[in-house]
Amino acid sequence: MSNLKGNLESISLIDVSQLLNVNRKTGMLKITSGKSQGILHFLNGEVIHAETSSDKGEMAAYQILEWTSGSFDFVAASVNVPTTIRRSVQDLVMDSARVSDSRKRLQSLFPDLTAVPWPKLAGDALLQGLKIYGEDRKVVPWLDGYRSFQDIMDATGLNDVAVLQAAATLKDNGRLDALQPELTLRVVTLKGGLFKKADHLEVAAHHEHHWRAMGPYEGGIERLRLMWSHGPAVENVQFTAMEEAVIAIPKDLQSAWGLDEGSVVKVRPAP
């Protein structure tokens, strides 16, 4: 079994891992599932390290073991990686099932990672009387009504289970809502005045009314966060009587951002 290849439709990763464990193999199990890739590092049959594009260690192993489609390739080789996993394959498989169940439950509560979690209470009142520990507590400072779940994951390096679990605890206690402020708009060019260059974005006043009905934005919206394939940007905004499906952007900003008239961007309020 120096080399072992296959597809996950024929045999599960759990079965492959247990096979490598029984035969006390050392090497790398490389897995591709759609656009996702991961590696499980084995030493004498035990998984000692795992990596995906978003995680390392146990959480990466749990993520990989959930994959049910794709292909795998085990290569027997010496292992030179840090030991980030210190539990048996059997324990890892059991915990993977537990994490998978948690992820499914949390994704049923928060199916869209672009949603923006908004805590209804401020300061110490938000956590008063609740038992929130460890990684869950690290999430709380990032719950500002402007960052999406995905933004919080990217900023903290925490995985979806950790971020969503903290939000779920607050939601279950009536202290958090998940908002959907993101809009998809088409770019048009904002013309400047005769002697003044345009220095802001413009969107329909209808959207201001829509957003200000949401708790975090009641006090008014001065800036928007734009998201497109080359990154986010934050700019000042003015609300005017205009077509609801478009966002007007000055030509120089379009050029700087690599946007053309007719391009599509996602927008939401920014602090």
mmCIF file of C-alpha atoms in Angstrom:
data_model
loop_
_atom_site.group_PDB
_atom_site.id
_atom_site.type_symbol
_atom_site.label_atom_id
_atom_site.label_comp_id
_atom_site.label_asym_id
_atom_site.label_seq_id
_atom_site.Cartn_x
_atom_site.Cartn_y
_atom_site.Cartn_z
ATOM 1 C CA MET A 1 0.000 0.000 0.000
ATOM 2 C CA SER A 2 2.845 2.377 -0.795
ATOM 3 C CA ASN A 3 0.449 4.181 -3.147
ATOM 4 C CA LEU A 4 -3.326 4.206 -2.833
ATOM 5 C CA LYS A 5 -5.647 6.090 -5.162
ATOM 6 C CA GLY A 6 -9.368 6.234 -5.584
ATOM 7 C CA ASN A 7 -12.520 8.310 -5.659
ATOM 8 C CA LEU A 8 -14.749 9.168 -2.735
ATOM 9 C CA GLU A 9 -17.851 7.871 -4.460
ATOM 10 C CA SER A 10 -16.392 4.343 -4.132
ATOM 11 C CA ILE A 11 -14.867 4.529 -0.647
ATOM 12 C CA SER A 12 -15.191 7.101 2.122
ATOM 13 C CA LEU A 13 -12.270 9.009 3.607
ATOM 14 C CA ILE A 14 -13.146 7.510 6.968
ATOM 15 C CA ASP A 15 -12.654 4.020 5.540
ATOM 16 C CA VAL A 16 -9.414 5.079 3.822
ATOM 17 C CA SER A 17 -8.100 6.604 7.066
ATOM 18 C CA GLN A 18 -8.959 3.493 9.051
ATOM 19 C CA LEU A 19 -7.249 1.324 6.412
ATOM 20 C CA LEU A 20 -4.074 3.403 6.685
ATOM 21 C CA ASN A 21 -4.357 3.246 10.451
ATOM 22 C CA VAL A 22 -4.650 -0.554 10.570
ATOM 23 C CA ASN A 23 -1.610 -0.888 8.292
ATOM 24 C CA ARG A 24 0.360 1.717 10.305
ATOM 25 C CA LYS A 25 1.244 3.713 7.196
ATOM 26 C CA THR A 26 3.336 6.887 7.062
ATOM 27 C CA GLY A 27 2.853 9.455 4.321
ATOM 28 C CA MET A 28 0.490 12.027 2.837
ATOM 29 C CA LEU A 29 -3.136 11.505 1.866
ATOM 30 C CA LYS A 30 -3.961 14.213 -0.676
ATOM 31 C CA ILE A 31 -7.643 14.884 -1.325
ATOM 32 C CA THR A 32 -9.373 16.966 -3.979
ATOM 33 C CA SER A 33 -13.086 17.648 -3.671
ATOM 34 C CA GLY A 34 -14.359 20.074 -6.287
ATOM 35 C CA LYS A 35 -12.375 23.282 -5.827
ATOM 36 C CA SER A 36 -11.269 22.231 -2.334
ATOM 37 C CA GLN A 37 -7.986 20.516 -1.552
ATOM 38 C CA GLY A 38 -6.656 19.034 1.651
ATOM 39 C CA ILE A 39 -3.898 16.863 3.062
ATOM 40 C CA LEU A 40 -3.889 14.391 5.942
ATOM 41 C CA HIS A 41 -0.403 13.524 7.211
ATOM 42 C CA PHE A 42 -0.038 10.038 8.689
ATOM 43 C CA LEU A 43 2.713 8.766 10.977
ATOM 44 C CA ASN A 44 2.612 5.058 11.813
ATOM 45 C CA GLY A 45 -1.083 5.005 11.003
ATOM 46 C CA GLU A 46 -2.118 8.045 13.037
ATOM 47 C CA VAL A 47 -3.114 11.422 11.626
ATOM 48 C CA ILE A 48 -0.700 13.969 13.095
ATOM 49 C CA HIS A 49 -1.477 17.007 10.929
ATOM 50 C CA ALA A 50 -4.069 18.210 8.428
ATOM 51 C CA GLU A 51 -4.347 21.225 6.162
ATOM 52 C CA THR A 52 -6.943 22.855 3.933
ATOM 53 C CA SER A 53 -6.936 26.310 2.394
ATOM 54 C CA SER A 54 -8.808 27.668 5.420
ATOM 55 C CA ASP A 55 -7.732 25.502 8.365
ATOM 56 C CA LYS A 56 -4.915 23.537 9.931
ATOM 57 C CA GLY A 57 -4.916 20.851 12.587
ATOM 58 C CA GLU A 58 -8.026 19.147 13.916
ATOM 59 C CA MET A 59 -10.570 21.497 12.305
ATOM 60 C CA ALA A 60 -8.944 20.903 8.916
ATOM 61 C CA ALA A 61 -9.168 17.142 9.499
ATOM 62 C CA TYR A 62 -12.846 17.417 10.415
ATOM 63 C CA GLN A 63 -13.493 19.469 7.291
ATOM 64 C CA ILE A 64 -11.699 16.967 5.052
ATOM 65 C CA LEU A 65 -13.423 13.929 6.560
ATOM 66 C CA GLU A 66 -16.817 15.461 5.666
ATOM 67 C CA TRP A 67 -16.031 15.420 1.939
ATOM 68 C CA THR A 68 -18.045 12.790 0.080
ATOM 69 C CA SER A 69 -17.043 13.462 -3.525
ATOM 70 C CA GLY A 70 -13.715 13.857 -5.263
ATOM 71 C CA SER A 71 -10.514 11.845 -5.376
ATOM 72 C CA PHE A 72 -7.649 10.882 -3.078
ATOM 73 C CA ASP A 73 -4.043 9.826 -3.504
ATOM 74 C CA PHE A 74 -1.897 8.411 -0.699
ATOM 75 C CA VAL A 75 1.863 8.649 -1.129
ATOM 76 C CA ALA A 76 4.114 6.828 1.296
ATOM 77 C CA ALA A 77 6.861 9.228 2.372
ATOM 78 C CA SER A 78 8.659 10.511 5.432
ATOM 79 C CA VAL A 79 6.696 13.120 7.363
ATOM 80 C CA ASN A 80 8.182 16.481 8.314
ATOM 81 C CA VAL A 81 5.265 18.529 9.633
ATOM 82 C CA PRO A 82 4.316 19.893 13.061
ATOM 83 C CA THR A 83 2.177 17.596 15.194
ATOM 84 C CA THR A 84 -1.108 19.470 15.509
ATOM 85 C CA ILE A 85 -3.314 16.412 16.108
ATOM 86 C CA ARG A 86 -2.763 14.195 19.132
ATOM 87 C CA ARG A 87 -5.636 11.769 19.122
ATOM 88 C CA SER A 88 -6.317 8.396 17.583
ATOM 89 C CA VAL A 89 -7.933 7.980 14.186
ATOM 90 C CA GLN A 90 -10.964 6.468 15.938
ATOM 91 C CA ASP A 91 -11.356 9.526 18.168
ATOM 92 C CA LEU A 92 -10.837 11.815 15.190
ATOM 93 C CA VAL A 93 -13.576 10.044 13.238
ATOM 94 C CA MET A 94 -16.008 10.280 16.166
ATOM 95 C CA ASP A 95 -15.279 13.977 16.690
ATOM 96 C CA SER A 96 -15.565 14.590 12.956
ATOM 97 C CA ALA A 97 -19.111 13.240 13.053
ATOM 98 C CA ARG A 98 -19.911 15.522 15.991
ATOM 99 C CA VAL A 99 -18.491 18.590 14.224
ATOM 100 C CA SER A 100 -20.355 17.652 11.038
ATOM 101 C CA ASP A 101 -23.626 17.494 12.962
ATOM 102 C CA SER A 102 -22.853 20.877 14.544
ATOM 103 C CA ARG A 103 -22.051 22.412 11.160
ATOM 104 C CA LYS A 104 -25.326 21.156 9.662
ATOM 105 C CA ARG A 105 -27.306 22.545 12.593
ATOM 106 C CA LEU A 106 -25.536 25.908 12.427
ATOM 107 C CA GLN A 107 -25.908 26.165 8.651
ATOM 108 C CA SER A 108 -29.642 25.595 9.046
ATOM 109 C CA LEU A 109 -29.705 28.643 11.371
ATOM 110 C CA PHE A 110 -27.372 30.737 9.208
ATOM 111 C CA PRO A 111 -27.460 29.374 5.646
ATOM 112 C CA ASP A 112 -25.738 32.405 4.093
ATOM 113 C CA LEU A 113 -22.221 33.412 5.151
ATOM 114 C CA THR A 114 -22.713 36.821 3.490
ATOM 115 C CA ALA A 115 -25.339 37.628 6.143
ATOM 116 C CA VAL A 116 -24.321 40.245 8.707
ATOM 117 C CA PRO A 117 -24.747 39.310 12.390
ATOM 118 C CA TRP A 118 -26.045 42.195 14.504
ATOM 119 C CA PRO A 119 -26.035 42.049 18.319
ATOM 120 C CA LYS A 120 -29.112 43.703 19.826
ATOM 121 C CA LEU A 121 -27.355 44.601 23.076
ATOM 122 C CA ALA A 122 -24.146 46.552 23.640
ATOM 123 C CA GLY A 123 -21.244 46.165 26.037
ATOM 124 C CA ASP A 124 -21.395 43.781 28.977
ATOM 125 C CA ALA A 125 -25.154 43.353 28.589
ATOM 126 C CA LEU A 126 -24.615 41.255 25.461
ATOM 127 C CA LEU A 127 -22.953 38.384 27.334
ATOM 128 C CA GLN A 128 -24.529 38.830 30.759
ATOM 129 C CA GLY A 129 -25.713 35.498 32.141
ATOM 130 C CA LEU A 130 -24.400 33.499 29.162
ATOM 131 C CA LYS A 131 -21.670 30.850 29.183
ATOM 132 C CA ILE A 132 -19.424 31.708 26.264
ATOM 133 C CA TYR A 133 -15.825 30.518 26.368
ATOM 134 C CA GLY A 134 -12.684 30.162 24.287
ATOM 135 C CA GLU A 135 -12.977 30.718 20.558
ATOM 136 C CA ASP A 136 -16.643 31.722 20.851
ATOM 137 C CA ARG A 137 -15.646 34.705 22.983
ATOM 138 C CA LYS A 138 -13.048 35.761 20.397
ATOM 139 C CA VAL A 139 -15.845 36.211 17.871
ATOM 140 C CA VAL A 140 -17.895 38.681 19.924
ATOM 141 C CA PRO A 141 -15.810 41.867 19.335
ATOM 142 C CA TRP A 142 -16.249 41.402 15.585
ATOM 143 C CA LEU A 143 -20.040 41.394 15.739
ATOM 144 C CA ASP A 144 -20.564 45.034 14.781
ATOM 145 C CA GLY A 145 -23.503 44.916 12.360
ATOM 146 C CA TYR A 146 -21.222 45.657 9.395
ATOM 147 C CA ARG A 147 -19.056 42.556 8.968
ATOM 148 C CA SER A 148 -20.532 39.425 7.410
ATOM 149 C CA PHE A 149 -19.915 35.962 8.815
ATOM 150 C CA GLN A 150 -17.369 35.416 6.038
ATOM 151 C CA ASP A 151 -15.629 38.707 6.872
ATOM 152 C CA ILE A 152 -15.334 37.631 10.516
ATOM 153 C CA MET A 153 -13.913 34.245 9.523
ATOM 154 C CA ASP A 154 -11.335 35.938 7.276
ATOM 155 C CA ALA A 155 -10.349 38.522 9.903
ATOM 156 C CA THR A 156 -10.053 36.130 12.852
ATOM 157 C CA GLY A 157 -8.810 32.987 11.122
ATOM 158 C CA LEU A 158 -11.587 31.060 12.856
ATOM 159 C CA ASN A 159 -13.604 28.439 10.999
ATOM 160 C CA ASP A 160 -17.307 28.573 10.248
ATOM 161 C CA VAL A 161 -18.287 26.349 13.187
ATOM 162 C CA ALA A 162 -16.590 28.614 15.743
ATOM 163 C CA VAL A 163 -18.043 31.829 14.288
ATOM 164 C CA LEU A 164 -21.547 30.465 13.774
ATOM 165 C CA GLN A 165 -21.631 28.788 17.199
ATOM 166 C CA ALA A 166 -20.985 32.112 18.944
ATOM 167 C CA ALA A 167 -23.720 33.742 16.860
ATOM 168 C CA ALA A 168 -26.106 30.851 17.537
ATOM 169 C CA THR A 169 -25.675 31.178 21.306
ATOM 170 C CA LEU A 170 -26.610 34.858 21.102
ATOM 171 C CA LYS A 171 -29.456 34.246 18.659
ATOM 172 C CA ASP A 172 -30.919 31.460 20.835
ATOM 173 C CA ASN A 173 -31.052 33.967 23.684
ATOM 174 C CA GLY A 174 -32.714 36.660 21.597
ATOM 175 C CA ARG A 175 -29.593 38.838 21.492
ATOM 176 C CA LEU A 176 -28.623 38.661 17.816
ATOM 177 C CA ASP A 177 -30.213 38.915 14.387
ATOM 178 C CA ALA A 178 -28.694 37.934 11.043
ATOM 179 C CA LEU A 179 -29.270 40.727 8.528
ATOM 180 C CA GLN A 180 -29.223 40.630 4.730
ATOM 181 C CA PRO A 181 -28.133 44.155 3.725
ATOM 182 C CA GLU A 182 -26.154 43.120 0.646
ATOM 183 C CA LEU A 183 -27.449 44.317 -2.741
ATOM 184 C CA THR A 184 -26.246 43.511 -6.245
ATOM 185 C CA LEU A 185 -26.097 46.604 -8.468
ATOM 186 C CA ARG A 186 -24.922 47.468 -11.976
ATOM 187 C CA VAL A 187 -22.225 50.108 -12.438
ATOM 188 C CA VAL A 188 -22.940 53.335 -14.328
ATOM 189 C CA THR A 189 -20.662 56.351 -14.591
ATOM 190 C CA LEU A 190 -21.180 59.241 -12.184
ATOM 191 C CA LYS A 191 -20.543 62.526 -13.951
ATOM 192 C CA GLY A 192 -18.842 65.366 -12.101
ATOM 193 C CA GLY A 193 -19.897 68.997 -12.142
ATOM 194 C CA LEU A 194 -18.504 71.596 -14.514
ATOM 195 C CA PHE A 195 -15.679 72.572 -12.135
ATOM 196 C CA LYS A 196 -15.788 69.746 -9.619
ATOM 197 C CA LYS A 197 -14.762 66.132 -9.933
ATOM 198 C CA ALA A 198 -17.189 63.553 -8.505
ATOM 199 C CA ASP A 199 -15.829 62.215 -5.207
ATOM 200 C CA HIS A 200 -18.569 59.888 -3.990
ATOM 201 C CA LEU A 201 -20.904 57.076 -5.011
ATOM 202 C CA GLU A 202 -24.608 57.470 -5.675
ATOM 203 C CA VAL A 203 -27.404 54.935 -5.235
ATOM 204 C CA ALA A 204 -31.180 55.168 -5.157
ATOM 205 C CA ALA A 205 -32.821 56.754 -2.126
ATOM 206 C CA HIS A 206 -35.010 53.652 -1.947
ATOM 207 C CA HIS A 207 -32.007 51.670 -0.723
ATOM 208 C CA GLU A 208 -31.335 54.161 2.065
ATOM 209 C CA HIS A 209 -34.874 53.622 3.385
ATOM 210 C CA HIS A 210 -34.407 49.848 3.089
ATOM 211 C CA TRP A 211 -31.139 49.878 5.011
ATOM 212 C CA ARG A 212 -32.212 52.345 7.700
ATOM 213 C CA ALA A 213 -35.013 49.959 8.646
ATOM 214 C CA MET A 214 -32.222 47.662 9.934
ATOM 215 C CA GLY A 215 -30.961 48.236 13.451
ATOM 216 C CA PRO A 216 -27.280 49.076 12.914
ATOM 217 C CA TYR A 217 -28.028 51.647 10.196
ATOM 218 C CA GLU A 218 -30.909 53.569 11.789
ATOM 219 C CA GLY A 219 -28.702 56.582 12.462
ATOM 220 C CA GLY A 220 -27.831 57.065 8.810
ATOM 221 C CA ILE A 221 -25.437 55.737 6.187
ATOM 222 C CA GLU A 222 -22.446 57.738 4.991
ATOM 223 C CA ARG A 223 -20.307 55.044 3.376
ATOM 224 C CA LEU A 224 -20.773 51.887 1.357
ATOM 225 C CA ARG A 225 -18.629 48.790 1.092
ATOM 226 C CA LEU A 226 -18.298 47.527 -2.480
ATOM 227 C CA MET A 227 -17.283 43.958 -3.290
ATOM 228 C CA TRP A 228 -16.216 42.607 -6.670
ATOM 229 C CA SER A 229 -13.700 40.145 -8.037
ATOM 230 C CA HIS A 230 -10.649 42.345 -7.306
ATOM 231 C CA GLY A 231 -11.475 43.182 -3.721
ATOM 232 C CA PRO A 232 -13.530 45.375 -1.435
ATOM 233 C CA ALA A 233 -13.498 49.158 -1.180
ATOM 234 C CA VAL A 234 -15.243 51.683 1.057
ATOM 235 C CA GLU A 235 -16.386 55.068 -0.249
ATOM 236 C CA ASN A 236 -18.721 57.912 0.696
ATOM 237 C CA VAL A 237 -22.242 57.672 -0.687
ATOM 238 C CA GLN A 238 -25.106 59.984 -1.523
ATOM 239 C CA PHE A 239 -28.683 58.820 -2.017
ATOM 240 C CA THR A 240 -30.622 60.333 -4.907
ATOM 241 C CA ALA A 241 -33.659 59.796 -7.087
ATOM 242 C CA MET A 242 -32.280 57.317 -9.614
ATOM 243 C CA GLU A 243 -32.782 53.835 -10.992
ATOM 244 C CA GLU A 244 -32.782 51.268 -8.188
ATOM 245 C CA ALA A 245 -30.763 48.647 -10.076
ATOM 246 C CA VAL A 246 -27.614 50.754 -10.532
ATOM 247 C CA ILE A 247 -24.784 52.373 -8.603
ATOM 248 C CA ALA A 248 -23.114 55.479 -10.007
ATOM 249 C CA ILE A 249 -19.324 55.454 -9.656
ATOM 250 C CA PRO A 250 -16.907 58.201 -10.812
ATOM 251 C CA LYS A 251 -14.866 57.243 -13.858
ATOM 252 C CA ASP A 252 -11.528 57.572 -12.050
ATOM 253 C CA LEU A 253 -12.647 55.118 -9.361
ATOM 254 C CA GLN A 254 -13.909 52.722 -12.011
ATOM 255 C CA SER A 255 -10.472 52.820 -13.625
ATOM 256 C CA ALA A 256 -8.641 52.402 -10.318
ATOM 257 C CA TRP A 257 -10.811 49.420 -9.391
ATOM 258 C CA GLY A 258 -10.775 47.766 -12.810
ATOM 259 C CA LEU A 259 -14.527 48.195 -13.281
ATOM 260 C CA ASP A 260 -16.330 48.907 -16.539
ATOM 261 C CA GLU A 261 -19.738 50.457 -17.002
ATOM 262 C CA GLY A 262 -22.182 47.575 -16.785
ATOM 263 C CA SER A 263 -20.046 45.622 -14.292
ATOM 264 C CA VAL A 264 -21.878 44.100 -11.352
ATOM 265 C CA VAL A 265 -20.867 44.811 -7.739
ATOM 266 C CA LYS A 266 -22.253 43.870 -4.350
ATOM 267 C CA VAL A 267 -22.776 46.671 -1.838
ATOM 268 C CA ARG A 268 -23.794 47.144 1.774
ATOM 269 C CA PRO A 269 -23.410 49.861 4.425
ATOM 270 C CA ALA A 270 -19.957 50.432 5.913
ATOM 271 C CA PRO A 271 -18.922 52.125 9.177
#
